[in-house]
Every structure is written in structure tokens, then in C-alpha cells.
Coordinates of C-alpha atoms and ligand atoms in Angstrom, one line a residue:
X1 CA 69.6 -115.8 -1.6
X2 CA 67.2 -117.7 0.4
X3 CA 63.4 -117.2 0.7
X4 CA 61.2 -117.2 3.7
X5 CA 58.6 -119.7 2.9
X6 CA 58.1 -122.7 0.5
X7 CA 53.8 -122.9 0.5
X8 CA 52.1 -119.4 0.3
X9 CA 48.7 -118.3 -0.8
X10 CA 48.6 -114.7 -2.1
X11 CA 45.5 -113.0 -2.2
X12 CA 44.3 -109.8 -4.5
X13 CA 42.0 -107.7 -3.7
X14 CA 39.7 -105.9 -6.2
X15 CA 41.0 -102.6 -6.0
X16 CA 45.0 -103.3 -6.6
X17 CA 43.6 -105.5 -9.9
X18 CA 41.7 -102.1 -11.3
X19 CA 42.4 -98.7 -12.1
X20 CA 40.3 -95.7 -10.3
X21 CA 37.4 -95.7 -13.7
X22 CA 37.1 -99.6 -13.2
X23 CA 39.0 -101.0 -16.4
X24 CA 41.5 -103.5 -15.2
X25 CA 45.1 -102.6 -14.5
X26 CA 47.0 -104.8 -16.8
X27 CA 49.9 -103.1 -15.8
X28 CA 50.1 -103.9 -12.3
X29 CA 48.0 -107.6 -13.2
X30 CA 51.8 -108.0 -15.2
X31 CA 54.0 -106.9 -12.6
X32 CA 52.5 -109.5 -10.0
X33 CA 52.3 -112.2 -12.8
X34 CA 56.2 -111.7 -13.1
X35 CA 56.6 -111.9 -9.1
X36 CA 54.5 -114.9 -8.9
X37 CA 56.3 -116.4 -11.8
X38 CA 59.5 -115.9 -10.0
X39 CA 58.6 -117.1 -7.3
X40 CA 56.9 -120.7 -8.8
X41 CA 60.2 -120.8 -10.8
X42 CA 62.5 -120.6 -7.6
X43 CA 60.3 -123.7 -6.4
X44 CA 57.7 -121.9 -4.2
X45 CA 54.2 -123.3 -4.5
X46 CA 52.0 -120.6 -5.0
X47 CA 47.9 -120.7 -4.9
X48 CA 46.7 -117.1 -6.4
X49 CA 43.1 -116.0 -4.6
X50 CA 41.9 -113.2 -6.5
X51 CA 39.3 -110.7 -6.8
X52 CA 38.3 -108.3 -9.3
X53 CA 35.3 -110.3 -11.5
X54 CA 32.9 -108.3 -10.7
X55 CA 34.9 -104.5 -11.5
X56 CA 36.1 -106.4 -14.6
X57 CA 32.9 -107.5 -15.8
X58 CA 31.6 -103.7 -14.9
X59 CA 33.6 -101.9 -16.7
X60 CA 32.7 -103.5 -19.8
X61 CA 29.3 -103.9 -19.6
X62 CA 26.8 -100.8 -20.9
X63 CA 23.8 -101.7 -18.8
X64 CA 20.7 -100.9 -20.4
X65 CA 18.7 -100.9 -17.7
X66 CA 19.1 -100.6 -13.8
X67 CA 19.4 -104.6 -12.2
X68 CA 18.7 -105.8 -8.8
X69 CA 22.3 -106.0 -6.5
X70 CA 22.1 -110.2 -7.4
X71 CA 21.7 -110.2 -11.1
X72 CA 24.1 -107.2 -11.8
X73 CA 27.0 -109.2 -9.4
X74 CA 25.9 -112.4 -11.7
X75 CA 26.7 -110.9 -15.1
X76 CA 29.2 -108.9 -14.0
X77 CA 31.4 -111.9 -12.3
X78 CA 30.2 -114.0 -15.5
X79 CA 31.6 -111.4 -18.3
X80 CA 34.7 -110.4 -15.9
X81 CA 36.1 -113.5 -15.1
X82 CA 36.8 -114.4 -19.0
X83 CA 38.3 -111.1 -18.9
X84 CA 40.1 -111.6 -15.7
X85 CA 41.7 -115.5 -16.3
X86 CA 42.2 -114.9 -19.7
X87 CA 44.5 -111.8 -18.8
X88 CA 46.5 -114.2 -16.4
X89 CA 46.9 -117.2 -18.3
X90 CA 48.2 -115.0 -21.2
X91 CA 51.1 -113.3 -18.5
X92 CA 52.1 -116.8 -17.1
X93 CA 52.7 -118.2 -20.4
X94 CA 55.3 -115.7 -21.3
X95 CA 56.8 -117.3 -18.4
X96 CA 56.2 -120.8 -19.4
X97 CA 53.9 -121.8 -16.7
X98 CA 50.6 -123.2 -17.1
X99 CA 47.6 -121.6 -14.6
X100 CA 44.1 -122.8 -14.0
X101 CA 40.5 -121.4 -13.1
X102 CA 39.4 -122.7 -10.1
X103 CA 35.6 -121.4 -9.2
X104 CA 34.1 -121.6 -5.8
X105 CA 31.5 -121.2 -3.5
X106 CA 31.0 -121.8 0.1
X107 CA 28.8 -125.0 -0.2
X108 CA 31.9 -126.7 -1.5
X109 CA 33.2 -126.6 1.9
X110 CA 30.2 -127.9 3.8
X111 CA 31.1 -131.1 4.7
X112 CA 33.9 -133.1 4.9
X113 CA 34.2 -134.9 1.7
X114 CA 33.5 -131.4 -0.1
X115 CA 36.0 -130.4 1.7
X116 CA 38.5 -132.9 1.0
X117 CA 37.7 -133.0 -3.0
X118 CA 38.5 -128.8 -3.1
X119 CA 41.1 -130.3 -1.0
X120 CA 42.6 -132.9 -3.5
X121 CA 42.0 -130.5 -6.7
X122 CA 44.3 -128.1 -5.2
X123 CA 47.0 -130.4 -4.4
X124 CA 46.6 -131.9 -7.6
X125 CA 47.1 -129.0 -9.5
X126 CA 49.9 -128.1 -7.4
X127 CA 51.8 -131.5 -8.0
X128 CA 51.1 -131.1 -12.0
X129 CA 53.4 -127.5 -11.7
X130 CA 50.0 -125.9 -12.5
X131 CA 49.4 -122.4 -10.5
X132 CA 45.5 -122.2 -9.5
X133 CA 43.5 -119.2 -9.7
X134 CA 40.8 -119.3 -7.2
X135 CA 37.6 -117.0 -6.8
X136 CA 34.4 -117.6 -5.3
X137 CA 31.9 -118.3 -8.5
X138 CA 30.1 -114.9 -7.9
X139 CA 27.9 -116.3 -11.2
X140 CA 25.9 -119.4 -8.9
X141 CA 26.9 -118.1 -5.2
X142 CA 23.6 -118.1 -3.1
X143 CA 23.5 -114.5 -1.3
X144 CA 23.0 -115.7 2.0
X145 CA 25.5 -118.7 1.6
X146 CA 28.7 -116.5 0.3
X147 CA 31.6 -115.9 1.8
X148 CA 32.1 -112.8 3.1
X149 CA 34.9 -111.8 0.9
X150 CA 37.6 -113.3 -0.7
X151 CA 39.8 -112.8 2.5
X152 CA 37.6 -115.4 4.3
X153 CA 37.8 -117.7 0.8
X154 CA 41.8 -117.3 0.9
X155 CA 41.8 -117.7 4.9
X156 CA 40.6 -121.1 4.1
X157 CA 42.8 -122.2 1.4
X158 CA 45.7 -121.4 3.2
X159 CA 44.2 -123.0 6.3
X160 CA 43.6 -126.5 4.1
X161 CA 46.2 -126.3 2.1
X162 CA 48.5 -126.0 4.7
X163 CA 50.8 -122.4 3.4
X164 CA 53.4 -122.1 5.8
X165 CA 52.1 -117.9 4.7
X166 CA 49.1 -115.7 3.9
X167 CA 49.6 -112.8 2.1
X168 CA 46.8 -110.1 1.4
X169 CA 47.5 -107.7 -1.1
X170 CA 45.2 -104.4 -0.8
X171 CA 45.5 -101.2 -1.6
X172 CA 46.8 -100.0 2.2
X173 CA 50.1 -101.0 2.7
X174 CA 49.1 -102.9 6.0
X175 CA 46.8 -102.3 8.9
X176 CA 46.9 -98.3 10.5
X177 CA 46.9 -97.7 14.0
X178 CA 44.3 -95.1 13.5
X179 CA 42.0 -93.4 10.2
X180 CA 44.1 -94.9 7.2
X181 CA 43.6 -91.2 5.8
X182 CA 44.8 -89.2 8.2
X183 CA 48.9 -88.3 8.1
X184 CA 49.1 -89.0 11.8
X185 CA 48.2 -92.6 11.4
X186 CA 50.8 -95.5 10.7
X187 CA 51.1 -98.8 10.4
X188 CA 51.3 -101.2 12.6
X189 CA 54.4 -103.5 11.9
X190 CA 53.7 -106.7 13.7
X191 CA 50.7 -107.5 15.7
X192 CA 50.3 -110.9 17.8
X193 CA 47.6 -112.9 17.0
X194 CA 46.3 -113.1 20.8
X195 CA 46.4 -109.5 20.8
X196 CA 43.1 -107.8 20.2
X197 CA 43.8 -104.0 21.2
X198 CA 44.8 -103.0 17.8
X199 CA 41.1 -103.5 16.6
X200 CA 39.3 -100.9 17.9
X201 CA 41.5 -99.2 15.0
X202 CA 39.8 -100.8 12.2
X203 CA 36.6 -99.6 10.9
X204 CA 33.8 -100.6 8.6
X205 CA 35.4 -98.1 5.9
X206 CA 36.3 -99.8 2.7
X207 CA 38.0 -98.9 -0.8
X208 CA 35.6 -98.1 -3.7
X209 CA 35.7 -102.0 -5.2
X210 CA 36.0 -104.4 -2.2
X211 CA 33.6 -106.2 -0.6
X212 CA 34.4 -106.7 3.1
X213 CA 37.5 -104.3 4.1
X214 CA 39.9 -103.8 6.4
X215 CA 37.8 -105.6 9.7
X216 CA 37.2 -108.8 7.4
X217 CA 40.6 -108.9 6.9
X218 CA 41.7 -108.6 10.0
X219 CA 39.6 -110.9 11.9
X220 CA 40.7 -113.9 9.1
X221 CA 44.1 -113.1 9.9
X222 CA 44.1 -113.4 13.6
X223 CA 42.2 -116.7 12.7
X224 CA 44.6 -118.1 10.4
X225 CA 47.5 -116.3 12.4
X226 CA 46.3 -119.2 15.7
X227 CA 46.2 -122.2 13.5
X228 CA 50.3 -121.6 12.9
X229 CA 50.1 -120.1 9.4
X230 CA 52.0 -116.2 9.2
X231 CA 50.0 -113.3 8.0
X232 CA 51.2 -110.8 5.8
X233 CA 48.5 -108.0 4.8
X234 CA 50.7 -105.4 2.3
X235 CA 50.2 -103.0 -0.5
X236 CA 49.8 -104.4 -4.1
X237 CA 49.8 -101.1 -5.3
X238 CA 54.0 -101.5 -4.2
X239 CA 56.4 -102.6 -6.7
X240 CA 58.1 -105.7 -5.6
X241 CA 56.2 -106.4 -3.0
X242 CA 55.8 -110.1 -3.1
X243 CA 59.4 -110.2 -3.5
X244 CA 60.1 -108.1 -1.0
X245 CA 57.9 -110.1 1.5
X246 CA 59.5 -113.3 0.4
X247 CA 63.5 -112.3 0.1
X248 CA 65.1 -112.9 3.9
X249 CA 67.6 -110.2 2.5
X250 CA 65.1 -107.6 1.4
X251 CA 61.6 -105.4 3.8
X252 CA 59.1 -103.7 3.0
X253 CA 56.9 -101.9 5.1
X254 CA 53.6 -104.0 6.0
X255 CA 51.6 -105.6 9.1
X256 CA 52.6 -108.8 9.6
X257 CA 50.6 -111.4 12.0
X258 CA 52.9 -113.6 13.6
X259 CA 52.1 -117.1 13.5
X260 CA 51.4 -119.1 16.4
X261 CA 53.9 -122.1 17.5
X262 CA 50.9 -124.4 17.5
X263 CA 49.6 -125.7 14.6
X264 CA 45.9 -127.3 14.3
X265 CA 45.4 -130.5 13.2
X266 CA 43.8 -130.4 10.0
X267 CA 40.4 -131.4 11.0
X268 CA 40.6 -128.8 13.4
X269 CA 41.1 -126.6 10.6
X270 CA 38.0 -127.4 8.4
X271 CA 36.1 -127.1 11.7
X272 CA 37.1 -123.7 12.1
X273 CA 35.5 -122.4 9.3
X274 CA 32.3 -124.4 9.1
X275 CA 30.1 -121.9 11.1
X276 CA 27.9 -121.1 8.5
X277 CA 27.4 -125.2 7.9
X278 CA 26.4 -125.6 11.9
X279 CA 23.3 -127.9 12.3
X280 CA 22.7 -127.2 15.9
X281 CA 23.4 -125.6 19.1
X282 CA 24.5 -126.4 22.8
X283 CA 23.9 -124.2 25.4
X284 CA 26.7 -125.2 28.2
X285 CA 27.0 -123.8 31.3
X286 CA 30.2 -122.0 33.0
X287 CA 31.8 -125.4 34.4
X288 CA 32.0 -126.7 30.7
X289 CA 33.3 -123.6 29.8
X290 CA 36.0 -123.1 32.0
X291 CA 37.1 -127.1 31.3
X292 CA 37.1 -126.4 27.4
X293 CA 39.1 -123.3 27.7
X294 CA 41.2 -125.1 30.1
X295 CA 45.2 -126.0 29.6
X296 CA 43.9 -129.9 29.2
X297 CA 42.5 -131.2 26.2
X298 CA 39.1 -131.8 27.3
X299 CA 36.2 -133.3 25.4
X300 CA 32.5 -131.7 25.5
X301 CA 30.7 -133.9 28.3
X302 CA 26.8 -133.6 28.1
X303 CA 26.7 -132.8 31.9
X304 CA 27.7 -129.6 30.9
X305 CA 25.5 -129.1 28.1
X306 CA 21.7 -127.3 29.5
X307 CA 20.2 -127.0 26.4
X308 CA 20.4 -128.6 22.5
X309 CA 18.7 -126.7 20.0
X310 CA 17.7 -127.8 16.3
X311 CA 18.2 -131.1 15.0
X312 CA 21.4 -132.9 14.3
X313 CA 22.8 -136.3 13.6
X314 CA 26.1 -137.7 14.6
X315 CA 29.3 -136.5 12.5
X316 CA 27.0 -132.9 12.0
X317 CA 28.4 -129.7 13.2
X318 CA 26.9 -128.0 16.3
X319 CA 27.6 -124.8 17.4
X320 CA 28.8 -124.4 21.2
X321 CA 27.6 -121.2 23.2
X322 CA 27.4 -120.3 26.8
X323 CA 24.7 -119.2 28.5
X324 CA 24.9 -115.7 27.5
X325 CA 24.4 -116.5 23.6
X326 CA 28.1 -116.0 23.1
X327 CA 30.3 -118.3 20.3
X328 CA 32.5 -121.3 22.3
X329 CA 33.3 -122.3 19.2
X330 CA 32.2 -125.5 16.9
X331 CA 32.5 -129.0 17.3
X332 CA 31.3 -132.3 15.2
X333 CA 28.5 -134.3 17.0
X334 CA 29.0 -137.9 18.2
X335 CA 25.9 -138.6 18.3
X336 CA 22.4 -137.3 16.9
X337 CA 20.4 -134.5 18.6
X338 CA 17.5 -136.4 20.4
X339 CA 19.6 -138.4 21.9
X340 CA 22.0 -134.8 23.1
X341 CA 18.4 -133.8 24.5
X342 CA 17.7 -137.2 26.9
X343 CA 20.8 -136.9 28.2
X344 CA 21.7 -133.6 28.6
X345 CA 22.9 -132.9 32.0
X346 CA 23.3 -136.4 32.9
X347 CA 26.7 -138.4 33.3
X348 CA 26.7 -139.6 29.8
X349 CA 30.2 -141.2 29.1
X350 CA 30.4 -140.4 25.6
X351 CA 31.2 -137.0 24.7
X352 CA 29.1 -135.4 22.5
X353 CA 32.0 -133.6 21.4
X354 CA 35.4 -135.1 21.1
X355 CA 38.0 -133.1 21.4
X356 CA 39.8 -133.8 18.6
X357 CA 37.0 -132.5 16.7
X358 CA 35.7 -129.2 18.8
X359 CA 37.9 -125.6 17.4
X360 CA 37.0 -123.2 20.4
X361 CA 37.2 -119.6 19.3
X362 CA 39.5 -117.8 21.9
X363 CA 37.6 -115.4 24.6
Ligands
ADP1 N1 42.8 -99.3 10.4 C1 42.8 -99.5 9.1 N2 43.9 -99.6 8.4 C2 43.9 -99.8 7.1 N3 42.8 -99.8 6.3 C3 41.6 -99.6 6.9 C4 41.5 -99.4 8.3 N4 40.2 -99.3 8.6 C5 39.6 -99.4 7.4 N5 40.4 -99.6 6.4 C6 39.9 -99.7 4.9 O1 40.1 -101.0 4.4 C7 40.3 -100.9 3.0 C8 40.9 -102.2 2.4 O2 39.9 -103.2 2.4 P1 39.0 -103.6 1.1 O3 38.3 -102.5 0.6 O4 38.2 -104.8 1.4 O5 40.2 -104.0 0.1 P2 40.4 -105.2 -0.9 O6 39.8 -104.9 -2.2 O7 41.9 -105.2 -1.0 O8 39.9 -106.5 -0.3 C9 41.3 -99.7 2.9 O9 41.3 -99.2 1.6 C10 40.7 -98.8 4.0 O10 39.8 -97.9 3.4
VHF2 N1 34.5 -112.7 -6.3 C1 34.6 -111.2 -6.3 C2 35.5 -110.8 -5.1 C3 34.8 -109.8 -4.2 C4 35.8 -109.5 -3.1 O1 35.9 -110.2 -2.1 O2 36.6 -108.4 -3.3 P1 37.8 -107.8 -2.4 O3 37.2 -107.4 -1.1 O4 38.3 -106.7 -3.2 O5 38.7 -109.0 -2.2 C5 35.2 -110.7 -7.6 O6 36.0 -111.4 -8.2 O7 34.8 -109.6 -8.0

């Protein structure tokens, strides 16, 4: 019996971790614990990305008095996460394998060498045979510097860590064609990642405990979907599932993002998801645009660029946006920002974006 991938990061969301008053579902935390298991044993490295701190840490705490959004997600994460690892670590050891905690927030992918060092922990826990639990440190996080969920946290593991496969786990058992609650909706078995009909499908709606839903989710999987990694968004409320996913002889009903044939390099990768890290902007015009999005790998030439906004040094991110305001995409500076400012427009030979270091978001 063969498996379809070697590398995958499986992500759970809140609401398949707890029951409908809150409390956890030790049940269901043990039936994925014996898929994962299964999995690490038959030589798959697995990177768990899950949720459900915060409804943990809820459900046991008897709040004396009301707390402002920010302190109640601080204690909550803080008491839920002993709660949560604790229950893990006691599942995998039935099965003899060791896990560990690994706590994040956004700022630890801010630059490169942050980047790289979540980078190397990871790996390094993977070589040790050690399966890592990740979650953003809800406890420290800064509100305005968090990710958006833990879709966009596991989007960028699997992104750095190079999974050959994503695999959301939510309480839906994939994305709907129409409302999720309505009986004439279904789901939608595969969608291309180039695609973007399908989305006018997807509202804001959310289940009771997650954070960013089903448009979060969606939008990270077409991302990670282009940079040659397959998405699989599935029901962890389904027994077997991860199995099921994994086993070439077995299905199960789910949406599934096919991968692109093109894989990114790996700093294209990181600058994918630094948006939030972005220094500075460039305003190019519609020739610059029509060169980057061009079949030819083209470099960001300042004659292209008509304005540079904030201030940046070289190796920074900048944003790149058109004319109109909209997103090009992102790109690390070659040099600083005064210098983008004297010469904007001009012939410049330098790029003040290689390349080799510019992600351009798809139009
Ligand atoms: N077209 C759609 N298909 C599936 N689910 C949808 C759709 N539009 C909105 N949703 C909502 O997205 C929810 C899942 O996202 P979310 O609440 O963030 O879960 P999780 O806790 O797993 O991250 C579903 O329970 C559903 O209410
Ligand atoms: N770090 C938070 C995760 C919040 C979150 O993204 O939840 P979900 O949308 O259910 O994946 C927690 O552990 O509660």
C-alpha cells in the first residue's frame, strides 16, 4: 500500500479539537493522534499546526469579571495550551513517539534570519523523529502583528518547510459551491489554483470557535496551491480522514487544490508571505507592469517605478503597486530608498528589484 506524499503539514482547526460547550474533544484529539502516528510510523514527516488554545483555555476558566478581547485571548491561550500539548504529548507516547511545543508569532518571520532560525528548528526537530506542534503564541502576539489565523501560520510552514501537501482539517468537509447550510449546496472536488470563480461562493461566515473561516482558508490555499505544494481542505470531524487523504488506494470526499507544476524558489517563498514586514512602496506604471507579469523573467527597472514611498534600505521589503493602488506583489530592495527616489524614472542599470527576489501576486 503506498502513500501519496512523504512531507505534509496537517492543520486543525479550533472547532474539530472541541466539542459544541467548549471542553476539548479528547476523543477525536485521539483518533487524529493515532492517524498521525501512523502516518510518522510509516515514514511520513508530519508538522501538526493546531488550533484550539484559546476554546481550551475557555472552557476552564470561570471568569470573574468581563476582560477586554486582548487579555481574555492572553489567558485563555496561556491556561489552554498546557491543556492542549499536554493532551497530545500524552496520545503520541502511547505510540512511542516523542512531540514538541513549538510557539509562534508573526515577528519570527520578519526577516530573513528569523526566518531561517524557525526554519532550522523545524528541520531539526524533524531529523531528531520528533513531531512539532505549532501555534501562534496567542499569550505575546501583538494584535495588529498576528496572523490572521492559523491557516495563514500553516500556509507558511508548509511553504518553508517545503510539504510536498497541505492539509486543513475543519469542520466542513471541503469548500461548498454555495451556503454550506443549505442541502442544495456541494462540494467542490477539485479547484485549480488559477481559477478564481469558485470564490464568490465563500463568505465571511465562520464556525462558532475559529478565527478567520472559510475565505482565509481559501485564499492561503490558492497561495500555497501556486508555489507547487497540493491543497487538501477536509473534514476532521470524519473518521479516517487523514488516512483516507493519504492511502492512493482509499477517497474521501474533500476539495482538493491542485498544485502547480512550478515550484518557487525558496526565497520566493519567504517573500510571499512578508507583506505585513514591507518597509516601502513603489508606485510603477503599466509598462513595468505588463514586463513583470510577462512570460520572461524580468527584474523591476527604476524607469518604471513613478513613485517610492516611506523609507527603506537595501535587502528591505517593498511593496509593488500600480497606479491604481492595487498589490503587484513584493520584492527585496537593492538598494536604499533615497537613492529609489533620485533615480526613479531614469535608466538606472541596477534593478531595484531582482528578480530572483520579487513574488508577484497573480492578477
Ligand atoms: N463556501 C463555503 N464552503 C464551506 N464553508 C464555508 C463556506 N463559506 C463559509 N464557510 C464557513 O467556514 C467555516 C470554516 O472555517 P473556520 O470557522 O475558520 O474553521 P476552523 O476552525 O476549522 O479554522 C465553516 O464552518 C463555514 O461556516
Ligand atoms: N492560536 C489560536 C488559533 C486561532 C485560530 O486560528 O483558530 P482556527 O480558525 O480554528 O484555526 C488557538 O490556539 O486558539
Amino acid at each position: 500500500m503506498s502513500l501519496r506524499y512523504k512531507k505534509v503539514t496537517v492543520k486543525v482547526g479550533s472547532n474539530v479539537l472541541t466539542k459544541s460547550d467548549g471542553t476539548l474533544n479528547v476523543a477525536r484529539i485521539a483518533h487524529l493522534v493515532d492517524q498521525l502516528a501512523w502516518l510518522h510510523q510509516k515514514g511520513v514527516e508530519v508538522i501538526l499546526v493546531s488550533s484550539g488554545a484559546v476554546a481550551a483555555g475557555r472552557s476552564e476558566l470561570k471568569l470573574q469579571k468581563k476582560l477586554d478581547t486582548v487579555s481574555a485571548r492572553q489567558l485563555c491561550s496561556a491556561v489552554g495550551q498546557v491543556k492542549l500539548i499536554n493532551r497530545y504529548a500524552d496520545f503520541f507516547r502511547e505510540h512511542g513517539i516523542v512531540c514538541a511545543q513549538v510557539l509562534t508569532t508573526k515577528d519570527n518571520f520578519a526577516d530573513r534570519d528569523h526566518y531561517l532560525n524557525m526554519k532550522n528548528c523545524i528541520t531539526t526537530l524533524l531529523e531528531n523523529r520528533v513531531l512539532p506542534i505549532v501555534n501562534e503564541n496567542d499569550t505575546i502576539s501583538v494584535s495588529e502583528l498576528m496572523f490572521t489565523d492559523n491557516d495563514e501560520l500553516s500556509g507558511l510552514i508548509a511553504s518553508m518547510q517545503n510539504s510536498e501537501a497541505l492539509i486543513i482539517l475543519s469542520n466542513v468537509e471541503g469548500i461548498y459551491d454555495g451556503d454550506p447550510s443549505l442541502p442544495t449546496s456541494n462540494i467542490i472536488e477539485e479547484i485549480d489554483a488559477k481559477d478564481k470563480d469558485w470564490m464568490k461562493n465563500v463568505s465571511k461566515q465562520k464556525s462558532g470557535f475559529g478565527r478567520g473561516g472559510m475565505l482565509t482558508k481559501s485564499s492561503i490555499a490558492r497561495k500555497v496551491a501556486k508555489e507547487g505544494i497540493e491543497v487538501h481542505i477536509a473534514s476532521g470531524l470524519k473518521d479516517h480522514i487523514l488516512t483516507d487523504i493519504l492511502r492512493v488506494d482509499r477517497q474521501a470526499k474533500h476539495t482538493l487544490f491542485k498544485a502547480e507544476a512550478r515550484k518557487a524558489s525558496n526565497v520566493k517563498k519567504w517573500i510571499a508571505y512578508s507583506d505585513s514586514f514591507a518597509k516601502g512602496e513603489l508606485v510603477i506604471n503599466q509598462g513595468a507592469r505588463d514586463a513583470l507579469y510577462s512570460e520572461m523573467a524580468t527584474s523591476l527597472l527604476l524607469i518604471g517605478v513613478v513613485d517610492v514611498k516611506g523609507s527603506f534600505e537595501k535587502g528591505d521589503i517593498v511593496k509593488i503597486v500600480d497606479e491604481q493602488g492595487n498589490l503587484v506583489g513584493w520584492g527585496k530592495a537593492q538598494f536604499e530608498s533615497e537613492k529609489a527616489e533620485t533615480e526613479a524614472g531614469t535608466k538606472y542599470k541596477k534593478p531595484i528589484v531582482h528578480y530572483d527576489y520579487l513574488y508577484l501576486i497573480e492578477d
